[in-house]
Short mmCIF file of C-alpha atoms in Angstrom, two decimals:
data_model
loop_
_atom_site.label_atom_id
_atom_site.label_comp_id
_atom_site.label_asym_id
_atom_site.label_seq_id
_atom_site.Cartn_x
_atom_site.Cartn_y
_atom_site.Cartn_z
CA MET O 1 -27.88 44.91 7.65
CA ILE O 2 -27.95 41.33 6.30
CA ILE O 3 -25.20 38.95 7.28
CA ASP O 4 -24.40 36.13 4.98
CA GLY O 5 -24.40 32.50 6.57
CA PHE O 6 -26.25 33.73 9.92
CA ASN O 7 -28.80 31.37 11.10
CA TRP O 8 -31.75 33.56 11.74
CA ASP O 9 -34.05 30.79 12.67
CA GLY O 10 -31.64 29.67 15.42
CA TYR O 11 -31.40 33.26 16.54
CA LYS O 12 -35.24 33.57 16.69
CA ASN O 13 -35.48 30.30 18.66
CA SER O 14 -33.04 31.53 21.18
CA GLN O 15 -30.18 29.05 20.35
CA SER O 16 -26.72 30.05 21.27
CA GLU O 17 -24.01 30.09 18.58
CA ASP O 18 -22.33 26.97 20.16
CA GLU O 19 -25.54 25.03 19.75
CA ILE O 20 -25.86 26.00 16.24
CA ASN O 21 -22.26 25.11 15.49
CA ILE O 22 -22.74 21.63 17.13
CA GLU O 23 -25.87 20.87 15.09
CA SER O 24 -24.14 21.65 11.77
CA HIS O 25 -21.12 19.89 12.89
CA SER O 26 -23.03 16.66 13.59
CA ILE O 27 -24.76 17.04 10.01
CA ASP O 28 -21.41 17.04 8.50
CA ASP O 29 -20.33 13.98 10.50
CA LYS O 30 -23.41 12.15 9.30
CA LYS O 31 -22.62 13.00 5.84
CA LEU O 32 -19.00 11.73 6.11
CA LEU O 33 -20.29 8.60 7.83
CA ASN O 34 -22.69 8.06 4.95
CA SER O 35 -19.82 8.51 2.35
CA ILE O 36 -17.91 5.76 4.08
CA ASN O 37 -18.58 2.55 2.39
CA ASN O 38 -18.13 -0.80 4.63
CA ASN O 39 -15.01 -2.66 3.67
CA GLU O 40 -13.46 0.70 2.24
CA ILE O 41 -9.86 1.52 3.22
CA ILE O 42 -9.62 4.85 4.59
CA LYS O 43 -6.52 7.00 5.55
CA CYS O 44 -6.37 8.02 9.18
CA THR O 45 -4.07 10.49 11.04
CA VAL O 46 -2.87 9.42 14.57
CA ILE O 47 -3.80 12.06 16.95
CA SER O 48 -3.07 10.38 20.30
CA MET O 49 -1.97 7.14 21.69
CA ASN O 50 -2.29 5.14 25.03
CA LEU O 51 -1.77 1.55 26.18
CA ARG O 52 -5.27 0.47 24.98
CA GLU O 53 -6.08 2.43 21.90
CA ILE O 54 -4.80 4.60 19.21
CA THR O 55 -6.90 7.72 18.47
CA VAL O 56 -7.12 8.53 14.74
CA ASN O 57 -8.68 11.40 12.63
CA VAL O 58 -10.64 10.50 9.68
CA ASP O 59 -10.83 13.22 6.91
CA SER O 60 -10.12 16.12 9.62
CA LYS O 61 -13.63 15.84 10.78
CA ILE O 62 -14.31 12.71 12.79
CA ASP O 63 -12.31 10.61 15.22
CA GLY O 64 -11.96 6.91 15.56
CA VAL O 65 -10.19 4.40 17.57
CA ILE O 66 -7.94 1.47 16.95
CA SER O 67 -6.78 -1.22 19.37
CA THR O 68 -3.06 -0.67 20.19
CA LYS O 69 -2.67 -4.46 19.79
CA GLU O 70 -2.92 -3.98 16.07
CA PHE O 71 0.14 -2.16 15.86
CA ARG O 72 2.48 -4.56 17.69
CA TYR O 73 4.30 -5.00 14.26
CA ASN O 74 5.14 -1.09 14.34
CA PRO O 75 6.55 -0.19 17.76
CA GLU O 76 7.77 3.32 16.10
CA LEU O 77 4.17 4.39 15.47
CA LYS O 78 3.89 7.88 16.60
CA VAL O 79 1.41 10.78 16.57
CA GLY O 80 1.13 12.38 13.09
CA ASP O 81 1.57 9.10 11.21
CA ILE O 82 -0.74 7.99 8.68
CA VAL O 83 -2.26 4.70 8.88
CA GLU O 84 -4.90 2.71 6.87
CA GLY O 85 -8.02 1.54 8.48
CA ILE O 86 -11.53 0.00 7.89
CA VAL O 87 -14.56 1.10 9.71
CA GLU O 88 -16.00 -1.68 11.81
CA ASN O 89 -18.62 0.14 13.64
CA GLN O 90 -19.89 3.57 13.01
CA THR O 91 -21.44 3.99 16.32
CA SER O 92 -19.83 3.68 19.72
CA ARG O 93 -20.94 4.82 23.26
CA ASN O 94 -18.48 7.67 22.99
CA GLY O 95 -19.37 8.72 19.48
CA VAL O 96 -16.26 7.66 17.95
CA LEU O 97 -15.82 5.17 15.09
CA ILE O 98 -14.14 1.69 15.83
CA ILE O 99 -11.59 1.16 13.15
CA SER O 100 -9.55 -1.96 12.23
CA HIS O 101 -6.02 -1.32 10.98
CA ARG O 102 -5.45 -5.24 10.79
CA LYS O 103 -8.30 -5.62 8.40
CA ALA O 104 -7.07 -2.95 6.07
CA ARG O 105 -3.59 -4.32 5.93
CA LEU O 106 -5.19 -7.92 5.21
CA LYS O 107 -7.36 -6.40 2.48
CA ILE O 108 -4.20 -4.52 0.95
CA ALA O 109 -2.11 -7.69 1.14
CA TRP O 110 -4.77 -9.89 -0.56
CA GLU O 111 -5.14 -7.14 -3.29
CA LYS O 112 -1.32 -7.38 -3.84
CA ILE O 113 -1.51 -11.15 -3.89
CA ASN O 114 -4.33 -11.29 -6.52
CA LYS O 115 -2.56 -8.59 -8.69
CA ALA O 116 0.72 -10.79 -8.50
CA PHE O 117 -1.35 -13.74 -9.57
CA GLU O 118 -3.07 -12.03 -12.60
CA ASN O 119 0.51 -10.76 -13.78
CA ASN O 120 2.18 -14.34 -12.95
CA GLU O 121 4.70 -12.42 -10.60
CA ILE O 122 6.60 -13.88 -7.70
CA VAL O 123 5.36 -13.00 -4.31
CA PRO O 124 8.04 -12.36 -1.53
CA CYS O 125 7.43 -14.42 1.60
CA TYR O 126 9.15 -15.03 5.00
CA VAL O 127 9.91 -18.74 5.89
CA VAL O 128 8.46 -19.65 9.32
CA LYS O 129 9.13 -23.38 9.28
CA ARG O 130 9.75 -26.49 7.45
CA THR O 131 7.10 -29.11 7.18
CA ASN O 132 6.59 -32.32 5.12
CA GLY O 133 6.29 -31.40 1.56
CA GLY O 134 6.98 -27.61 1.88
CA MET O 135 7.18 -24.70 4.18
CA ILE O 136 4.96 -22.54 6.22
CA VAL O 137 5.59 -18.90 5.22
CA TYR O 138 4.15 -15.37 5.87
CA VAL O 139 3.30 -13.33 2.78
CA TYR O 140 3.60 -9.78 3.04
CA ASP O 141 4.41 -10.38 6.99
CA LEU O 142 0.92 -10.80 7.45
CA ILE O 143 -0.91 -13.90 5.75
CA GLU O 144 0.30 -17.38 6.64
CA ALA O 145 0.46 -19.94 3.85
CA PHE O 146 1.64 -23.14 2.76
CA LEU O 147 4.56 -23.15 0.30
CA PRO O 148 5.07 -26.65 -1.65
CA ASP O 149 8.36 -27.96 -2.29
CA SER O 150 7.64 -27.79 -6.06
CA GLN O 151 7.06 -23.91 -5.75
CA ILE O 152 10.30 -23.04 -3.99
CA ASN O 153 12.73 -21.09 -5.86
CA THR O 154 16.23 -21.47 -4.21
CA TYR O 155 17.98 -19.16 -6.81
CA ASP O 156 16.36 -16.18 -5.08
CA CYS O 157 17.82 -17.30 -1.76
CA VAL O 158 21.43 -16.49 -2.79
CA GLY O 159 23.20 -14.95 0.20
CA LYS O 160 20.46 -15.58 2.51
CA ASP O 161 20.44 -18.02 5.41
CA ILE O 162 17.88 -20.70 4.51
CA ASP O 163 17.81 -24.40 5.03
CA VAL O 164 15.80 -25.94 2.27
#
């Protein structure tokens, strides 16, 4: 009787079924790692959390870690949440990916800014402080920028506490 999918070579070489599965799993991981381009935003599922790092799963096949510091803006983060990340290092001593959530957020914010510029749209921002000739603002709660007085639109500030 012939069994489809059975590794006869592994059987002949006295490999256990667990060793065969581990080898095929690592080959799949290598294919996945090769398919991830540098500076590419990937979706990650949070699978565990501790005080130092967030463990995430990429494409249901490989795990990665993100520093907990990168989620200070989001204290409600929980297991099961989907977050964006960019792979910083594909090899670590524990065999997991090192992922940056902050770099992914920055890339997304800059893409939004460039799109707004191309479409001549207003970009929402949060005023941090007043300076000579303008204001320091945070664009998309992430990018610090200088906003000259000549570019301030006070009509959009109706009903908001702002000292111009």
